Amino acid sequence: MSSCDTCVVRNRAICAGLDNQEIAALNVMGRRRAVAAGEPLIWEDDDSLLVANVIDGVLKLVTSTEDGREQIVGVAYPSDFIGRPFGQTSRASVVALTDARVCVFARNDFDRFAREHPELEHKLLERTLAELDRTRSWMMLLGRKTAPEKIATFLLEMSERLDDTGCTPKVGAARRFSLPFSRQQVADVLGLTIETVSRQFTKLKNDGVIELPSRREVEIIDRGALVSIAG
Amino acid sequence: MSSCDTCVVRNRAICAGLDNQEIAALNVMGRRRAVAAGEPLIWEDDDSLLVANVIDGVLKLVTSTEDGREQIVGVAYPSDFIGRPFGQTSRASVVALTDARVCVFARNDFDRFAREHPELEHKLLERTLAELDRTRSWMMLLGRKTAPEKIATFLLEMSERLDDTGCTPKVGAARRFSLPFSRQQVADVLGLTIETVSRQFTKLKNDGVIELPSRREVEIIDRGALVSIAG
DNA sequence: GTTCAGCCTTGACCAAGGTCAAATCGGTTT
DNA sequence: AAACCGATTTGACCTTGGTCAAGGCTGAAC
């Protein structure tokens, strides 16, 4: 029995829709790997040697300047695809934010397999197009939104992606969730400093819009206010 | 004789590599269209009804907030593909910056054709992955770079994309070029205001890094300085 | 239970870049 | 040549968010 048979993201990842024979072939090429929180999986500007599906956990895609400034350019959740197929180098590092499990493939093998399986390439294309849409709307946030707008938008997006109630499949947005990000990482997503993030969080709490039961925990009290701040 | 036969981007656009029969089929589906400078081709949040290849000219992809702030999230040059295949809505408007010619397809027809021609989908995937890389490095610029760094990075990118010397195929970066952007549009690309853009241009001129022979014209005098400012 | 280290919050201050207003420039029309 | 108009530049001023420097929490280790 292949590990794909027991894969929890089997029907949501790009593997969905492949027939048994194809899954078997993929299964031979790939292997599961655990990545501890904080551990990198792919390095910026390195040769692109591997690609992967996220099984569980959350990972960040990050680019840095020489003088150490960081910008998180993407976040990968379970069933997301990471890495740069059909290209020589990766232009972002991939680092686990939480303990994560991924299903990794050598890029060469994956590229070859993908070219032979149009259905897989199609899935990858759809995912890449959706990611491009999401990335572009994040550009609007980075270029044109104020700090309060950025924070509100971020919290709303998180509440759609995460859910602490254990309710699966998710029904809309979560009221309460646990951030996979430290304050610094929130700052790196939004193009702000850690102090500004902290001050905006505190302000939302004081205004009764959110509760902060612990450092990573967020509870949305007044979603309407958040939507209106997000602009 | 099909218009593809005389198409100047025939070997660079996603049509490259298709056989004669495929080109003939595409040719039946598509039609050429002129878009005047300033004229929109696709509207944000509209149903995604068409996709296109750029034949010549430059177009911007732009998203706006309700209160009128704009962010240019992409720029399309000849041979680039625009529009949102395999999706119900477009998340950015596409507007011509210069007079442009495009080769448009009804999205439905294009989607169907693409699914039947894996080689075409592969080309589209490669292009989309490259665009995602470019978009992500622009996120770093928007989130983490200062105004002088943004302007310098922008001018260097423009000098690689544009060339007034008429030298084709291009040999490296142009020393002198004509911006397809107004000052306001430069501001909308970089997440700045028109005044800041103007001041930074003037400063670079006063420092002897660039010349500004006319409003749209730029000549790079000291590329090294520009690279060092870009960081 | 104490200690410790790392993360987070808060305050005082500062500067980059935004805002508002006016002047200037470059083309075009008359 | 004069008038005009939109785009750009420039100047004065101000706000947002960054910087720097203490403190305060919190959870893990002992």
Coordinates of C-alpha atoms (C1' of nucleotides) in Angstrom, one line a residue:
Chain A
M1 CA 0.0 0.0 0.0
S2 CA 1.4 3.4 -1.0
S3 CA 1.7 6.3 1.4
C4 CA -0.5 8.3 -1.0
D5 CA -3.4 6.0 0.0
T6 CA -3.3 7.4 3.5
C7 CA -2.4 11.0 2.5
V8 CA -4.8 13.5 4.0
V9 CA -4.3 16.0 1.2
R10 CA -4.6 13.4 -1.5
N11 CA -7.8 14.8 -2.9
R12 CA -6.9 18.5 -2.5
A13 CA -3.3 18.6 -3.7
I14 CA -2.2 18.6 -7.3
C15 CA -2.3 14.8 -7.1
A16 CA -6.1 14.8 -7.1
G17 CA -7.5 13.3 -10.3
L18 CA -4.5 11.1 -11.1
D19 CA -5.3 7.5 -11.7
N20 CA -3.9 4.6 -9.7
Q21 CA -1.1 3.9 -12.0
E22 CA 0.0 7.6 -12.0
I23 CA -0.3 7.8 -8.2
A24 CA 1.9 4.7 -7.9
A25 CA 4.6 6.3 -10.1
L26 CA 4.5 9.5 -8.1
N27 CA 4.7 7.5 -5.0
V28 CA 8.0 5.9 -6.1
M29 CA 9.5 9.3 -6.8
G30 CA 8.4 11.2 -3.7
R31 CA 9.1 10.7 -0.1
R32 CA 7.7 12.2 3.1
R33 CA 9.7 14.5 5.1
A34 CA 9.2 16.2 8.4
V35 CA 10.4 19.8 8.8
A36 CA 10.6 21.2 12.3
A37 CA 9.4 24.7 13.0
G38 CA 12.0 27.2 12.0
E39 CA 13.8 24.7 9.8
P40 CA 14.4 25.7 6.1
L41 CA 13.5 23.4 3.3
I42 CA 14.6 25.4 0.3
W43 CA 17.2 28.3 0.2
E44 CA 16.9 31.5 -1.8
D45 CA 19.0 31.6 -5.0
D46 CA 20.0 28.0 -4.6
D47 CA 19.6 25.6 -7.4
S48 CA 16.1 24.5 -7.5
L49 CA 16.6 20.9 -6.6
L50 CA 13.3 20.0 -5.0
V51 CA 9.6 20.7 -5.0
A52 CA 7.0 19.5 -2.6
N53 CA 3.4 19.2 -1.5
V54 CA 2.5 20.4 2.0
I55 CA 0.8 17.6 3.9
D56 CA 0.4 19.5 7.2
G57 CA 1.8 22.6 8.9
V58 CA 2.4 26.1 7.6
L59 CA 5.6 27.3 5.8
K60 CA 6.7 30.8 4.7
L61 CA 8.2 31.8 1.4
V62 CA 10.7 34.6 2.2
T63 CA 13.1 36.9 0.3
S64 CA 15.8 39.0 2.0
T65 CA 18.0 41.9 1.1
E66 CA 21.8 41.8 1.8
D67 CA 21.4 44.0 4.8
G68 CA 19.0 41.6 6.4
R69 CA 15.5 43.0 5.7
E70 CA 13.0 40.3 5.1
Q71 CA 9.7 40.1 3.2
I72 CA 7.5 37.1 3.4
V73 CA 6.2 36.7 -0.2
G74 CA 3.9 33.7 0.4
V75 CA 2.5 31.3 2.9
A76 CA 2.0 27.6 2.1
Y77 CA -0.8 25.6 3.9
P78 CA -1.7 21.9 3.6
S79 CA -2.3 20.8 0.1
D80 CA -0.3 23.7 -1.3
F81 CA 2.6 23.1 -3.7
I82 CA 6.0 24.6 -3.0
G83 CA 9.2 25.0 -5.0
R84 CA 10.1 26.1 -8.5
P85 CA 9.5 23.5 -11.2
F86 CA 10.9 24.2 -14.7
G87 CA 13.5 26.7 -13.4
Q88 CA 17.1 26.6 -12.4
T89 CA 16.9 28.6 -9.2
S90 CA 14.4 29.2 -6.4
R91 CA 13.9 32.9 -5.9
A92 CA 12.6 32.6 -2.3
S93 CA 13.5 30.5 0.7
V94 CA 11.0 28.2 2.2
V95 CA 11.0 27.8 6.0
A96 CA 8.6 26.0 8.2
L97 CA 6.6 28.2 10.6
T98 CA 5.2 25.3 12.5
D99 CA 6.3 21.7 12.6
A100 CA 5.3 20.5 9.1
R101 CA 5.2 17.4 7.0
V102 CA 5.8 17.6 3.2
C103 CA 5.9 15.2 0.3
V104 CA 9.1 16.0 -1.6
F105 CA 10.2 15.2 -5.1
A106 CA 13.5 15.8 -6.9
R107 CA 12.8 18.6 -9.2
N108 CA 14.2 16.8 -12.3
D109 CA 12.0 13.8 -11.7
F110 CA 9.0 15.9 -11.0
D111 CA 9.5 18.1 -14.1
R112 CA 9.8 15.0 -16.3
F113 CA 6.7 13.4 -14.7
A114 CA 4.7 16.5 -15.1
R115 CA 5.5 16.9 -18.8
E116 CA 4.3 13.4 -19.3
H117 CA 1.1 14.0 -17.4
P118 CA -0.9 17.0 -18.7
E119 CA -3.6 16.6 -16.1
L120 CA -1.0 17.2 -13.4
E121 CA 0.4 20.2 -15.3
H122 CA -3.0 21.5 -15.6
K123 CA -3.6 21.3 -11.8
L124 CA -0.3 23.0 -11.3
L125 CA -1.2 25.8 -13.7
E126 CA -4.5 26.4 -12.0
R127 CA -2.8 26.6 -8.6
T128 CA -0.1 28.9 -10.0
L129 CA -2.7 31.2 -11.5
A130 CA -4.6 31.4 -8.2
E131 CA -1.4 32.1 -6.3
L132 CA -0.5 34.9 -8.8
D133 CA -4.0 36.4 -8.1
R134 CA -3.4 36.2 -4.4
T135 CA 0.1 37.6 -4.7
R136 CA -1.1 40.6 -6.7
S137 CA -3.8 41.5 -4.3
W138 CA -1.1 41.4 -1.6
M139 CA 0.9 43.9 -3.7
M140 CA -2.0 46.3 -3.4
L141 CA -1.8 45.9 0.4
L142 CA 1.9 46.4 0.5
G143 CA 2.0 49.4 -1.8
R144 CA -1.2 51.3 -0.9
K145 CA -2.7 50.3 2.5
T146 CA -2.0 52.0 5.8
A147 CA -0.8 50.0 8.9
P148 CA -4.4 49.7 10.4
E149 CA -5.7 48.5 7.0
K150 CA -2.9 46.0 6.6
I151 CA -3.4 44.5 10.1
A152 CA -7.2 44.3 9.6
T153 CA -6.8 42.7 6.2
F154 CA -4.3 40.2 7.6
L155 CA -6.5 39.2 10.5
L156 CA -9.5 38.6 8.2
E157 CA -7.3 36.5 5.8
M158 CA -6.0 34.5 8.7
S159 CA -9.5 33.8 10.0
E160 CA -10.4 32.4 6.6
R161 CA -7.3 30.2 6.4
L162 CA -7.1 28.9 10.0
D163 CA -9.6 27.5 12.4
D164 CA -9.3 26.3 16.0
T165 CA -12.7 24.9 16.4
G166 CA -11.7 21.7 14.7
C167 CA -14.6 22.0 12.3
T168 CA -13.6 20.4 9.1
P169 CA -14.6 21.0 6.3
K170 CA -14.5 24.6 7.3
V171 CA -17.7 26.6 7.3
G172 CA -16.7 30.1 6.4
A173 CA -14.3 32.1 8.6
A174 CA -13.1 31.3 12.0
R175 CA -13.9 33.5 15.0
R176 CA -10.9 32.3 17.0
F177 CA -7.6 31.0 15.7
S178 CA -4.0 30.5 16.6
L179 CA -1.5 32.5 14.4
P180 CA 1.3 30.5 13.0
F181 CA 3.3 33.7 13.0
S182 CA 5.4 35.6 15.6
R183 CA 4.9 39.4 15.7
Q184 CA 8.1 39.7 13.7
Q185 CA 6.7 37.4 11.0
V186 CA 3.5 39.3 10.9
A187 CA 5.6 42.4 10.3
D188 CA 7.5 40.6 7.6
V189 CA 4.3 39.7 5.8
L190 CA 2.9 43.2 6.0
G191 CA 5.9 45.3 5.3
L192 CA 5.8 46.8 8.8
T193 CA 8.0 46.8 11.9
I194 CA 7.3 44.6 14.9
E195 CA 6.5 47.7 17.1
T196 CA 3.9 48.9 14.7
V197 CA 2.3 45.5 14.5
S198 CA 2.2 45.3 18.3
R199 CA 0.7 48.8 18.6
Q200 CA -2.0 48.1 16.1
F201 CA -2.9 44.8 17.8
T202 CA -3.1 46.6 21.1
K203 CA -5.3 49.3 19.6
L204 CA -7.7 46.8 18.1
K205 CA -7.9 45.1 21.5
N206 CA -8.5 48.4 23.3
D207 CA -11.2 49.3 20.8
G208 CA -13.0 46.0 21.5
V209 CA -12.5 44.7 18.0
I210 CA -10.4 41.6 18.9
E211 CA -9.3 39.7 22.0
L212 CA -5.8 38.4 22.5
P213 CA -6.1 35.5 24.9
S214 CA -2.4 34.6 24.4
R215 CA 0.5 35.7 22.3
R216 CA -0.5 33.6 19.3
E217 CA -4.2 33.4 19.9
V218 CA -6.7 35.8 18.3
E219 CA -10.4 36.1 18.7
I220 CA -12.5 38.3 16.5
I221 CA -15.1 40.2 18.5
D222 CA -16.4 42.6 15.9
R223 CA -15.8 41.3 12.4
G224 CA -17.8 44.2 10.9
A225 CA -15.4 46.7 12.4
L226 CA -12.5 44.7 11.0
V227 CA -14.0 44.6 7.5
S228 CA -14.6 48.3 7.6
I229 CA -11.0 49.0 8.8
A230 CA -9.6 46.7 6.1
G231 CA -11.1 49.0 3.5
Chain B
M1 CA -2.4 32.9 -45.3
S2 CA -3.0 33.3 -41.6
S3 CA -2.2 36.4 -39.6
C4 CA 0.0 34.2 -37.3
D5 CA 2.4 33.8 -40.2
T6 CA 3.2 37.5 -40.1
C7 CA 3.0 37.8 -36.3
V8 CA 6.2 39.4 -34.9
V9 CA 5.8 37.7 -31.6
R10 CA 5.0 34.3 -33.2
N11 CA 8.2 32.7 -31.9
R12 CA 8.3 34.3 -28.5
A13 CA 4.6 34.1 -27.3
I14 CA 3.0 31.0 -26.0
C15 CA 2.1 30.0 -29.6
A16 CA 5.8 29.2 -30.2
G17 CA 6.3 25.5 -30.8
L18 CA 2.8 24.8 -32.0
D19 CA 2.6 22.9 -35.3
N20 CA 0.9 24.3 -38.4
Q21 CA -2.4 22.7 -37.8
E22 CA -2.5 24.0 -34.2
I23 CA -1.6 27.5 -35.3
A24 CA -4.3 27.3 -37.9
A25 CA -6.9 26.4 -35.2
L26 CA -5.7 29.2 -32.9
N27 CA -5.8 31.6 -35.8
V28 CA -9.5 30.8 -36.3
M29 CA -10.3 31.5 -32.7
G30 CA -8.3 34.7 -32.2
R31 CA -8.5 38.1 -33.7
R32 CA -6.2 41.1 -33.7
R33 CA -7.3 44.2 -31.9
A34 CA -5.9 47.6 -31.5
V35 CA -6.0 49.3 -28.1
A36 CA -5.4 53.0 -27.9
A37 CA -3.2 54.4 -25.1
G38 CA -5.3 54.8 -22.0
E39 CA -8.0 52.4 -23.2
P40 CA -9.0 49.5 -21.0
L41 CA -9.1 45.9 -22.4
I42 CA -10.2 44.1 -19.3
W43 CA -12.0 45.3 -16.2
E44 CA -11.2 44.4 -12.6
D45 CA -13.7 42.0 -11.0
D46 CA -15.6 41.6 -14.3
D47 CA -16.3 38.1 -15.7
S48 CA -13.1 36.9 -17.3
L49 CA -14.3 36.8 -20.9
L50 CA -11.1 37.2 -22.8
V51 CA -7.4 36.5 -22.8
A52 CA -4.8 37.8 -25.2
N53 CA -1.2 37.9 -26.4
V54 CA 0.5 41.3 -26.6
I55 CA 1.8 41.9 -30.1
D56 CA 3.2 45.3 -29.5
G57 CA 2.8 48.2 -27.0
V58 CA 2.8 48.1 -23.2
L59 CA -0.2 47.5 -20.9
K60 CA -0.6 47.8 -17.2
L61 CA -2.4 45.4 -14.8
V62 CA -3.9 47.5 -12.1
T63 CA -6.0 47.0 -9.0
S64 CA -7.8 49.9 -7.1
T65 CA -9.4 50.4 -3.8
E66 CA -12.9 51.9 -3.4
D67 CA -11.5 55.2 -2.4
G68 CA -9.4 55.5 -5.6
R69 CA -6.0 54.4 -4.6
E70 CA -4.3 52.5 -7.4
Q71 CA -1.5 49.9 -7.5
I72 CA 0.0 48.7 -10.7
V73 CA 0.5 44.9 -10.1
G74 CA 2.0 44.0 -13.5
V75 CA 3.2 45.3 -16.8
A76 CA 2.8 43.4 -20.1
Y77 CA 5.2 43.8 -22.9
P78 CA 5.1 42.3 -26.5
S79 CA 4.8 38.5 -26.4
D80 CA 3.4 38.5 -22.9
F81 CA 0.1 36.8 -22.1
I82 CA -2.7 38.7 -20.4
G83 CA -6.0 37.8 -18.9
R84 CA -7.1 35.0 -16.5
P85 CA -7.7 31.6 -18.1
F86 CA -9.5 28.9 -16.1
G87 CA -11.1 31.4 -13.7
Q88 CA -14.4 33.1 -13.5
T89 CA -13.2 36.7 -12.8
S90 CA -10.2 38.9 -13.5
R91 CA -8.8 40.4 -10.4
A92 CA -7.0 43.2 -12.2
S93 CA -7.9 45.7 -14.9
V94 CA -5.7 45.7 -18.0
V95 CA -5.2 49.2 -19.6
A96 CA -3.0 50.1 -22.5
L97 CA -0.1 52.5 -21.5
T98 CA 0.8 53.1 -25.1
D99 CA -1.1 52.3 -28.3
A100 CA -1.0 48.6 -28.4
R101 CA -2.0 45.6 -30.6
V102 CA -3.1 42.4 -29.0
C103 CA -4.3 39.0 -30.3
V104 CA -7.5 38.3 -28.3
F105 CA -9.3 35.0 -27.7
A106 CA -12.6 34.3 -26.0
R107 CA -11.7 32.8 -22.7
N108 CA -13.9 29.8 -23.1
D109 CA -12.5 28.9 -26.5
F110 CA -9.0 29.4 -25.3
D111 CA -9.5 27.3 -22.2
R112 CA -10.9 24.4 -24.2
F113 CA -8.1 24.7 -26.8
A114 CA -5.4 24.8 -24.1
R115 CA -6.7 21.7 -22.3
E116 CA -6.5 19.9 -25.6
H117 CA -2.9 21.1 -26.3
P118 CA -0.6 20.2 -23.4
E119 CA 2.4 21.9 -25.1
L120 CA 0.5 25.2 -25.0
E121 CA -0.5 24.7 -21.4
H122 CA 3.1 24.0 -20.6
K123 CA 4.2 27.3 -22.2
L124 CA 1.6 29.1 -20.2
L125 CA 2.7 27.4 -17.0
E126 CA 6.3 28.4 -17.5
R127 CA 5.2 32.0 -18.2
T128 CA 3.0 32.1 -15.1
L129 CA 5.7 30.7 -12.9
A130 CA 8.2 33.3 -14.2
E131 CA 5.6 36.1 -13.7
L132 CA 5.0 34.8 -10.1
D133 CA 8.8 35.0 -9.4
R134 CA 8.8 38.6 -10.8
T135 CA 5.8 39.6 -8.8
R136 CA 7.3 38.2 -5.6
S137 CA 10.5 40.2 -6.0
W138 CA 8.3 43.2 -6.5
M139 CA 6.6 42.5 -3.2
M140 CA 10.0 42.8 -1.5
L141 CA 10.4 46.2 -3.2
L142 CA 7.0 47.3 -2.1
G143 CA 7.3 46.1 1.5
R144 CA 10.9 46.7 2.4
K145 CA 12.6 49.2 0.1
T146 CA 13.0 52.9 0.6
A147 CA 11.9 55.5 -2.0
P148 CA 15.5 56.0 -3.5
E149 CA 15.9 52.2 -3.7
K150 CA 12.5 51.8 -5.4
I151 CA 13.3 54.4 -8.0
A152 CA 16.7 53.0 -8.7
T153 CA 15.4 49.5 -9.0
F154 CA 12.6 50.7 -11.3
L155 CA 15.0 52.5 -13.6
L156 CA 17.3 49.5 -13.9
E157 CA 14.3 47.2 -14.6
M158 CA 13.1 49.6 -17.3
S159 CA 16.5 49.8 -18.9
E160 CA 16.4 46.0 -19.3
R161 CA 12.9 45.9 -20.7
L162 CA 13.0 48.9 -23.0
D163 CA 15.5 50.1 -25.6
D164 CA 15.4 53.2 -27.8
T165 CA 18.4 52.3 -29.9
G166 CA 16.3 50.0 -32.1
C167 CA 18.8 47.3 -31.5
T168 CA 16.9 44.0 -31.8
P169 CA 17.6 41.4 -30.4
K170 CA 18.5 43.4 -27.4
V171 CA 22.1 43.2 -26.1
G172 CA 21.9 43.7 -22.4
A173 CA 20.4 46.8 -20.9
A174 CA 19.6 50.1 -22.6
R175 CA 21.5 53.3 -21.6
R176 CA 18.7 55.5 -22.9
F177 CA 15.0 54.7 -23.1
S178 CA 11.6 56.2 -23.2
L179 CA 9.3 55.4 -20.2
P180 CA 5.8 54.2 -21.1
F181 CA 4.7 55.6 -17.8
S182 CA 3.7 59.0 -16.6
R183 CA 5.0 60.1 -13.2
Q184 CA 1.7 59.1 -11.6
Q185 CA 2.0 55.7 -13.1
V186 CA 5.6 55.3 -11.9
A187 CA 4.2 56.2 -8.4
D188 CA 1.4 53.5 -8.9
V189 CA 4.0 50.9 -9.7
L190 CA 6.3 51.7 -6.7
G191 CA 3.7 52.4 -4.1
L192 CA 4.8 56.1 -3.8
T193 CA 3.2 59.5 -4.5
I194 CA 3.8 61.5 -7.7
E195 CA 5.7 64.2 -5.7
T196 CA 8.1 61.7 -4.2
V197 CA 8.8 60.2 -7.6
S198 CA 9.4 63.6 -9.0
R199 CA 11.8 64.6 -6.2
Q200 CA 13.8 61.3 -6.5
F201 CA 14.1 61.8 -10.2
T202 CA 15.4 65.3 -9.7
K203 CA 17.8 64.2 -7.1
L204 CA 19.3 61.5 -9.3
K205 CA 19.6 64.1 -12.1
N206 CA 21.3 66.6 -9.7
D207 CA 23.7 63.9 -8.5
G208 CA 24.7 63.2 -12.1
V209 CA 23.3 59.6 -12.1
I210 CA 20.8 60.1 -14.8
E211 CA 19.8 62.7 -17.4
L212 CA 16.1 63.6 -18.2
P213 CA 16.1 64.9 -21.8
S214 CA 12.4 65.1 -21.8
R215 CA 9.5 64.1 -19.5
R216 CA 9.4 60.5 -20.7
E217 CA 13.0 60.1 -21.7
V218 CA 15.7 58.7 -19.3
E219 CA 19.4 58.3 -19.9
I220 CA 21.5 56.4 -17.4
I221 CA 24.8 58.2 -16.9
D222 CA 26.2 56.2 -14.0
R223 CA 24.8 52.7 -13.9
G224 CA 27.1 51.7 -11.1
A225 CA 25.6 54.3 -8.8
L226 CA 22.1 53.2 -9.7
V227 CA 22.9 49.6 -8.9
S228 CA 24.4 50.6 -5.6
I229 CA 21.4 52.7 -4.7
A230 CA 19.0 49.9 -5.7
G231 CA 20.6 47.8 -2.9
Chain C
dG1 C1' 8.6 27.6 42.6
dT2 C1' 12.5 30.3 40.6
dT3 C1' 15.1 31.6 37.0
dC4 C1' 16.1 32.7 32.5
dA5 C1' 15.8 33.8 27.6
dG6 C1' 13.3 35.3 24.1
dC7 C1' 9.4 37.6 22.7
dC8 C1' 6.4 41.3 23.2
dT9 C1' 4.8 45.9 24.6
dT10 C1' 5.3 50.6 25.6
dG11 C1' 7.2 55.3 25.5
dA12 C1' 9.8 59.1 23.6
dC13 C1' 11.5 60.8 19.7
dC14 C1' 12.6 61.2 14.8
dA15 C1' 12.6 61.2 9.8
dA16 C1' 10.8 59.5 5.4
dG17 C1' 7.5 60.3 2.7
dG18 C1' 2.8 62.1 2.3
dT19 C1' -0.3 66.4 1.8
dC20 C1' -1.5 70.7 0.2
dA21 C1' -0.7 74.6 -2.5
dA22 C1' 1.6 77.3 -5.8
dA23 C1' 4.7 77.9 -9.6
dT24 C1' 6.5 76.2 -13.9
dC25 C1' 6.9 73.6 -18.0
dG26 C1' 5.7 71.8 -22.7
dG27 C1' 2.5 71.1 -26.0
dT28 C1' -1.6 72.6 -28.5
dT29 C1' -5.1 75.6 -29.8
dT30 C1' -6.5 80.0 -31.2
Chain D
dA1 C1' 2.5 85.2 -30.5
dA2 C1' -0.9 84.5 -26.7
dA3 C1' -3.7 81.7 -24.2
dC4 C1' -4.6 77.6 -22.2
dC5 C1' -4.4 73.0 -20.1
dG6 C1' -2.7 69.1 -18.1
dA7 C1' 1.5 67.2 -16.3
dT8 C1' 5.4 68.0 -13.5
dT9 C1' 8.2 70.3 -10.2
dT10 C1' 9.0 72.6 -6.0
dG11 C1' 8.3 74.4 -1.4
dA12 C1' 6.3 74.4 3.3
dC13 C1' 4.5 71.7 6.5
dC14 C1' 2.7 67.5 8.8
dT15 C1' 1.6 62.6 9.8
dT16 C1' 2.5 57.9 9.8
dG17 C1' 5.2 54.7 11.0
dG18 C1' 10.2 53.7 12.0
dT19 C1' 14.1 53.9 15.6
dC20 C1' 16.0 53.4 20.0
dA21 C1' 15.6 52.1 24.6
dA22 C1' 13.5 50.3 28.6
dG23 C1' 10.5 47.1 30.8
dG24 C1' 7.2 43.4 31.2
dC25 C1' 5.4 38.7 30.1
dT26 C1' 5.5 33.9 29.5
dG27 C1' 6.7 29.4 29.0
dA28 C1' 10.4 26.1 29.4
dA29 C1' 14.2 24.3 32.2
dC30 C1' 15.9 23.3 36.5

